[in-house]
Coordinates of C-alpha atoms in Angstrom, one line a residue:
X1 CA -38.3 -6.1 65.3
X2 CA -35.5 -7.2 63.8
X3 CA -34.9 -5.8 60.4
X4 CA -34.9 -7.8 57.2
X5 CA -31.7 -9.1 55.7
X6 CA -32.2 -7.8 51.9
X7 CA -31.9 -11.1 49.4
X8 CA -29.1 -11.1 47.1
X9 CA -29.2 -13.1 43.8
X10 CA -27.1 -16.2 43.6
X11 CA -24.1 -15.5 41.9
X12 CA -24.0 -17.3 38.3
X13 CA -21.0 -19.3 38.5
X14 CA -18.3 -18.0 36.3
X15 CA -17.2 -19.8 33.9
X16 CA -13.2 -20.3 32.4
X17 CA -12.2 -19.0 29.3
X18 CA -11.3 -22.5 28.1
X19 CA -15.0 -23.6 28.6
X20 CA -16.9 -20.8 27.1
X21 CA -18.9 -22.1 23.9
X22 CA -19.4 -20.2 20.6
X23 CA -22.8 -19.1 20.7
X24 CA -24.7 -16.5 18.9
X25 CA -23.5 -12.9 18.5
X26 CA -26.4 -11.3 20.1
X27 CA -26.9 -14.0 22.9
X28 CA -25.6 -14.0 26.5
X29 CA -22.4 -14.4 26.9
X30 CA -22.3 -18.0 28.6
X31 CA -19.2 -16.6 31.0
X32 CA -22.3 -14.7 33.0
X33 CA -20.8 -11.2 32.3
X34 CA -24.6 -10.0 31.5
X35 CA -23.0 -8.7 28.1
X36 CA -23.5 -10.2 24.6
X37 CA -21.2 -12.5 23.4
X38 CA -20.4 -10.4 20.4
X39 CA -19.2 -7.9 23.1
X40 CA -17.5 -10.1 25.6
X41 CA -15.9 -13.5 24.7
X42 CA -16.6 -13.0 21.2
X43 CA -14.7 -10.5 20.4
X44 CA -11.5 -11.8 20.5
X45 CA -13.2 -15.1 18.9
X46 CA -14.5 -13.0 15.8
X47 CA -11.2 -11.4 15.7
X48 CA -9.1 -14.6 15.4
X49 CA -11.5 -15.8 12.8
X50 CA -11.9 -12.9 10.1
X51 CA -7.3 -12.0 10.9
X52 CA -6.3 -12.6 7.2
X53 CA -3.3 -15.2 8.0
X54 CA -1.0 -14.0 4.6
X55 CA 0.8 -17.1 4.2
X56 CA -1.4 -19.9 5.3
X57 CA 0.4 -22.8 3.8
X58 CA 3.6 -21.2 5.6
X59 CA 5.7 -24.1 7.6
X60 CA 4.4 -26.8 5.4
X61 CA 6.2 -29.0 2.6
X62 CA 5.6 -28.0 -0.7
X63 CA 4.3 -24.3 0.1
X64 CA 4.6 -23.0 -3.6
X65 CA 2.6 -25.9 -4.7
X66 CA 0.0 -25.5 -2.3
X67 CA -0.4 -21.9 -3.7
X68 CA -0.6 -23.0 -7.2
X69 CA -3.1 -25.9 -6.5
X70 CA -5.1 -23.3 -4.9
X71 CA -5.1 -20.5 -7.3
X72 CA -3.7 -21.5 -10.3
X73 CA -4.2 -25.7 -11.5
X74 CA -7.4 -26.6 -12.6
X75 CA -7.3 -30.4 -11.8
X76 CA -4.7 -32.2 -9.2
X77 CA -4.4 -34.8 -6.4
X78 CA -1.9 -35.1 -3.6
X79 CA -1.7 -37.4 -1.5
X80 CA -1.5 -36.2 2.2
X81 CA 0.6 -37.6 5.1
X82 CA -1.0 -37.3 8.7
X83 CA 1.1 -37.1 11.7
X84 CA 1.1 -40.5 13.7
X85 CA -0.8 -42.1 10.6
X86 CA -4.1 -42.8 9.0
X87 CA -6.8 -43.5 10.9
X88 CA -8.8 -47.4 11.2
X89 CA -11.0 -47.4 8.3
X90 CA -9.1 -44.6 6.2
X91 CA -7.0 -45.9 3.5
X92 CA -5.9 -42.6 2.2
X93 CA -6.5 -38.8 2.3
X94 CA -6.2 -37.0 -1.1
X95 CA -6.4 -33.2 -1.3
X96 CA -8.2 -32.3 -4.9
X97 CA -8.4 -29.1 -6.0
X98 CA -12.3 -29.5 -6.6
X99 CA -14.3 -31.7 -5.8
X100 CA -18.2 -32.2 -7.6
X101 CA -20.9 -29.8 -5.8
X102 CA -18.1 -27.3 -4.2
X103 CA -18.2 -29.8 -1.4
X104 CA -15.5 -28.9 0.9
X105 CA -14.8 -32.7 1.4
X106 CA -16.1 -35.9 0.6
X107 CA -15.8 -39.6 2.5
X108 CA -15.7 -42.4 -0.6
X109 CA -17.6 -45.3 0.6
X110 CA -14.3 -47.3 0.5
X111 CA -13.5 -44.7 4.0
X112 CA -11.0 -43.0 1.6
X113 CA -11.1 -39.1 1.9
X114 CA -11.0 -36.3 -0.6
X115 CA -10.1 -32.8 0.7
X116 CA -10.6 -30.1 -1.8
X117 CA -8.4 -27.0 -1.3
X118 CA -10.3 -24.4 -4.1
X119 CA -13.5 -23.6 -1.9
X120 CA -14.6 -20.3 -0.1
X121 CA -13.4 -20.7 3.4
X122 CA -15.2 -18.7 6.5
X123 CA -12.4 -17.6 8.4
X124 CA -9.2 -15.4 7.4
X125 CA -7.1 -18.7 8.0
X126 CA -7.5 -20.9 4.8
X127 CA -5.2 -23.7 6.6
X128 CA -7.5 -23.5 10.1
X129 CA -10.3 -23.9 7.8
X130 CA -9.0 -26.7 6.0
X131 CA -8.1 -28.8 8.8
X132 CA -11.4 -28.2 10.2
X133 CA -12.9 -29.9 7.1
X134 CA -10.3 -32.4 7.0
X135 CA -10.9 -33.8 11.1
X136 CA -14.7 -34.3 10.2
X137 CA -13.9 -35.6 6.8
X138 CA -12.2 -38.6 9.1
X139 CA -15.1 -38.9 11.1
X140 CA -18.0 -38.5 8.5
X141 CA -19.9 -41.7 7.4
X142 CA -18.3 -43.5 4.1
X143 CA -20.1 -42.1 0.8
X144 CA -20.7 -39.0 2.3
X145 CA -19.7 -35.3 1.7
X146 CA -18.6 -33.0 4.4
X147 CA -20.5 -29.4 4.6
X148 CA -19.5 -26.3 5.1
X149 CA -19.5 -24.4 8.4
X150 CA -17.9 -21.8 10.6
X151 CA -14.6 -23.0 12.2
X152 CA -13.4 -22.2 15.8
X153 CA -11.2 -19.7 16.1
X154 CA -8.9 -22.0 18.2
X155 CA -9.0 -24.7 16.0
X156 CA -5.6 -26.9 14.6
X157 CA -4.2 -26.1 11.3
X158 CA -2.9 -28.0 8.7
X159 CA 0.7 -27.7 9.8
X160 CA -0.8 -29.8 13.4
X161 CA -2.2 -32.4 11.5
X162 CA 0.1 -33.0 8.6
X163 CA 3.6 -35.0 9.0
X164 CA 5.8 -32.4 7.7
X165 CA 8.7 -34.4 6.6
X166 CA 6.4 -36.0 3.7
X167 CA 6.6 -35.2 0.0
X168 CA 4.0 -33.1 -1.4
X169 CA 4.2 -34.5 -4.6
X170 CA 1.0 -32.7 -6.9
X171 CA -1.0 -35.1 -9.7
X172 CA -1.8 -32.7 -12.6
X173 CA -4.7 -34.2 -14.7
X174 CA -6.3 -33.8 -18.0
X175 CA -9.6 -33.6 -16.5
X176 CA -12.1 -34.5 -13.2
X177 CA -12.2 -38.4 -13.8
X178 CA -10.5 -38.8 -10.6
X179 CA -14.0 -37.5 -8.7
X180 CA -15.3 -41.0 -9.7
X181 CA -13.5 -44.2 -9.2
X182 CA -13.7 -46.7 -12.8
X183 CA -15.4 -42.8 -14.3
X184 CA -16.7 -44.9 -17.8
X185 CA -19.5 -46.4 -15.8
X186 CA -20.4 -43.6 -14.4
X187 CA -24.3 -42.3 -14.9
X188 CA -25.6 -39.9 -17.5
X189 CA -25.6 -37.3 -14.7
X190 CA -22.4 -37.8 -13.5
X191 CA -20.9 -37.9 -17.3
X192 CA -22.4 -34.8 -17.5
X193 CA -21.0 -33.2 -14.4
X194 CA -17.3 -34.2 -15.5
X195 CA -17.8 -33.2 -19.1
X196 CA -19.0 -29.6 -17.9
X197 CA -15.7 -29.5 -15.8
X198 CA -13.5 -31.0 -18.1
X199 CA -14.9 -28.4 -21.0
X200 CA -13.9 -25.4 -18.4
X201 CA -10.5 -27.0 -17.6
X202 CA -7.7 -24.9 -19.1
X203 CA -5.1 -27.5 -20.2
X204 CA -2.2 -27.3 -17.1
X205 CA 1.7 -29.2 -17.3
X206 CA 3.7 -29.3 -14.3
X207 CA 7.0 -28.5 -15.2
X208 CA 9.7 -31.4 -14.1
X209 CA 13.2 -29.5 -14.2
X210 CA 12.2 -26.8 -11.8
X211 CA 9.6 -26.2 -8.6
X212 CA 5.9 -25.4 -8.7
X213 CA 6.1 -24.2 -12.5
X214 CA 3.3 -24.3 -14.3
X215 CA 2.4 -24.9 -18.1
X216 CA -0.7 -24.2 -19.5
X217 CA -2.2 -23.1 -22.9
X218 CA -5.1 -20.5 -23.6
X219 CA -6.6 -20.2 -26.9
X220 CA -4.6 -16.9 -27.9
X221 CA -1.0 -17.8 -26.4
X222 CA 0.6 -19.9 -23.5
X223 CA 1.9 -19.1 -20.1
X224 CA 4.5 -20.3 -17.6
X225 CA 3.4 -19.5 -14.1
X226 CA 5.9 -19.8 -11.8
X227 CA 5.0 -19.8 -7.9
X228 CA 8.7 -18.6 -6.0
X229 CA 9.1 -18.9 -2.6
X230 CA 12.0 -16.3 -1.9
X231 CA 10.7 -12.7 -0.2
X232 CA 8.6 -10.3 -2.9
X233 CA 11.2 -7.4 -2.0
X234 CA 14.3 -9.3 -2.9
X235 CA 12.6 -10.8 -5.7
X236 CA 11.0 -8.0 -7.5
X237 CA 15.0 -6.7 -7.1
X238 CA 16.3 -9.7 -8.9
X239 CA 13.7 -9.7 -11.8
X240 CA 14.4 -6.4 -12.8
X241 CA 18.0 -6.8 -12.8
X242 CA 17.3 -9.5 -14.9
X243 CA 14.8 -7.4 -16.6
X244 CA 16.9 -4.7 -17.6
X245 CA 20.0 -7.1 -18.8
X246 CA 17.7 -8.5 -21.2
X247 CA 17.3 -12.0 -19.8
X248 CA 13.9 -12.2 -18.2
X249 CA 13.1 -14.3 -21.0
X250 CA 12.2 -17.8 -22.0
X251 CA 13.8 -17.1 -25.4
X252 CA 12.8 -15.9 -28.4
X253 CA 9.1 -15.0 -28.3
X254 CA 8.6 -15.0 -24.6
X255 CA 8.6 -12.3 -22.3
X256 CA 7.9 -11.7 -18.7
X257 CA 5.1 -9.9 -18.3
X258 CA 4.6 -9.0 -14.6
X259 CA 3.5 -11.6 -11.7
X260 CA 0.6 -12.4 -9.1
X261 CA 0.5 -12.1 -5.4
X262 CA -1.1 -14.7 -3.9
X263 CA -0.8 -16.3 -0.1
X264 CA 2.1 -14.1 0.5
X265 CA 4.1 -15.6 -2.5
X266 CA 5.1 -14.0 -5.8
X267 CA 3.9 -16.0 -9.1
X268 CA 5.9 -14.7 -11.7
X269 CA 4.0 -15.1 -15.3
X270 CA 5.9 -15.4 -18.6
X271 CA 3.7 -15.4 -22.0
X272 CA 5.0 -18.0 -24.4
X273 CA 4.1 -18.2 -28.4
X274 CA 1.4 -20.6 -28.9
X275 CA 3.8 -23.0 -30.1
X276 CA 6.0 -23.8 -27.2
X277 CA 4.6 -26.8 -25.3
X278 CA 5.9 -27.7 -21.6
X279 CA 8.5 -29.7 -22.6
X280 CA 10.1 -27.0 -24.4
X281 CA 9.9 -24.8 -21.3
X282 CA 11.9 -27.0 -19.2
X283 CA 15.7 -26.1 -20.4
X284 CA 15.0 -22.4 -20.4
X285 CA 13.3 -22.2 -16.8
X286 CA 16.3 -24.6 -15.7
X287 CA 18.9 -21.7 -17.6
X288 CA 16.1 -18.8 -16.0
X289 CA 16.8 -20.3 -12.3
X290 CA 20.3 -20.1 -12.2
X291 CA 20.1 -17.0 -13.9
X292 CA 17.5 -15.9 -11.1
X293 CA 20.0 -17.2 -8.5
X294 CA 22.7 -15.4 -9.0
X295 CA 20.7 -12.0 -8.7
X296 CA 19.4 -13.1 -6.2
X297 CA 22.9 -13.3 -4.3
X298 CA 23.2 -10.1 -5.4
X299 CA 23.1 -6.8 -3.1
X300 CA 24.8 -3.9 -5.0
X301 CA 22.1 -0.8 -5.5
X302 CA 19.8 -1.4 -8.2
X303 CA 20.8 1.2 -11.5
X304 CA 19.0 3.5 -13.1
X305 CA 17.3 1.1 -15.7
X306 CA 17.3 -1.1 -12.9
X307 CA 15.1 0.3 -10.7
X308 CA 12.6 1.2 -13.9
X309 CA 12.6 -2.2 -14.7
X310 CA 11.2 -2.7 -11.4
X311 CA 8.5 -0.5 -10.9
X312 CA 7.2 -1.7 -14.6
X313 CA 7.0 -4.9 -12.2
X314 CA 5.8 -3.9 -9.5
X315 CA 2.9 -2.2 -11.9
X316 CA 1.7 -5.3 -13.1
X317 CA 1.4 -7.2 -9.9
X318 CA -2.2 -8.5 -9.8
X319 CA -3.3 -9.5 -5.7
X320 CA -5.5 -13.0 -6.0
X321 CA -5.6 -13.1 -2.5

């Protein structure tokens, strides 16, 4: 007799990498490997999504504002740009720094949509996440808000979706009435919402005379933050030679007092007497930029003092992200 032919299994078909679906960690790996996808495909997918991107907002206009609307400004608008234009039925898209609830986004009924920019993201890329909220924000019904969720890890970023030879021109208000169009009709619960927020709200000035500066006043003393864009190395270097000169200052009363690191930007931070409003910072941070300029052009070897001016900066650098 002849012998039997032993049966083979069919073969699963393979699938590309290009049409493998996110699934869960400890399922199947849809490609038909026989390994979870946390081992196989998802591995580089997990990877790409937790890979801190340090400068996220890198490539787009207004960088040093998108830092300080993120980490520093309690209440602002901008209005966005997209490439090739707003879509049917979308009349604008705002970015807020907050919006009511911590919803990520939120669809007005009049189709308009409100991005918010201060949330807890998923991913290590806070403009991947963003533009993930922002595509469904476009698509979501009017009057609703847009939830949470994990992005892709091959998903566009805000530098694909935004035209970037628009203005990013930031809003800075008193308080949250923007979350609510004609706010003085608003309900009891509503009024309530915004007058919480409003109550936390530390009072913030955008200062006119010089870029991404910020004003704002705490009970005890004010502060000028000051988001930079130039490269922390070659800043910290032209601080403390300004530092050690003696004219890091505001004027009299004011004193630098050591910076944040935030996005991969410096934020230098200057206290101010309680006394000295915005407007009266805006001739000495215009005097402080050219000061800042020409050390900056500088590359002779830091001195002595120099260079101890520096590491007291560089010991009161505080990382918000």
């Amino acid at each position: 007799m002849a012998k039997k032919r032993p049966q083979t299994k069919a073969r699963k078909q393979q699938l590309k990498d290009s049409e493998i679906p996110v699934v869960g960690a400890r399922e199947p790996c849809p490609c038909g490997s026989g390994r979870r996808y946390k081992a196989c495909h998802g591995r580089a997918a997990a990877q790409a999504v937790t890979e801190l991107v340090q400068r996220p907002f890198e490539g787009l206009a207004g960088e040093c504002d998108w830092v300080a609307l993120r980490e520093l400004v309690p209440a602002a608008t901008v209005e966005l740009t997209l490439k090739g234009g707003l879509p049917e039925a979308v009349p604008s898209v705002t970015l807020a720094t907050v919006l009511p609830m911590a919803w990520p986004a939120l669809r007005r009924d009049d189709g308009s949509v409100l991005l918010a920019l201060q949330n807890d993201t998923s991913s290590g890329d806070l403009s991947r996440d963003l533009a993930d909220t922002l595509q469904r924000a476009l698509e979501t019904e009017p009057g609703s808000p847009v939830a949470a969720r994990r992005v892709p890890a091959d998903g566009p970023r805000l530098q694909d979706l935004l035209d970037p030879e628009a203005a990013f021109e930031p809003v800075v208000h008193s308080g949250f009435e923007f979350w609510v169009p004609g706010a003085e009709n608003a309900t009891p619960e509503v009024s309530a919402s915004l007058e919480r927020a409003n109550e936390a709200a530390i009072p913030t000035t955008m200062l006119t005379g010089v870029d991404a500066a910020y004003w704002c006043e705490t009970p005890e003393k004010n502060h000028l933050r000051w988001v930079m864009p130039h490269p922390e190395e070659q800043l910290l270097d032209a601080l403390a030679r300004l530092h050690a000169a003696g004219t890091s200052s505001l004027g009299e009363g004011t004193r630098l007092v050591g910076s944040f690191r935030a996005h991969g930007l410096m934020v230098p931070v200057w206290d101010l007497p309680s006394a000295m409003g915005a407007e009266e910072c805006e001739k000495p941070a215009a005097e402080l930029a050219e000061r800042l300029a020409q050390a900056l052009a500088s590359d002779a070897p830091l001195s002595a003092d120099e260079r101890r001016a520096r590491g007291g900066l560089t010991n009161r650098q505080v990382t918000l992200s």
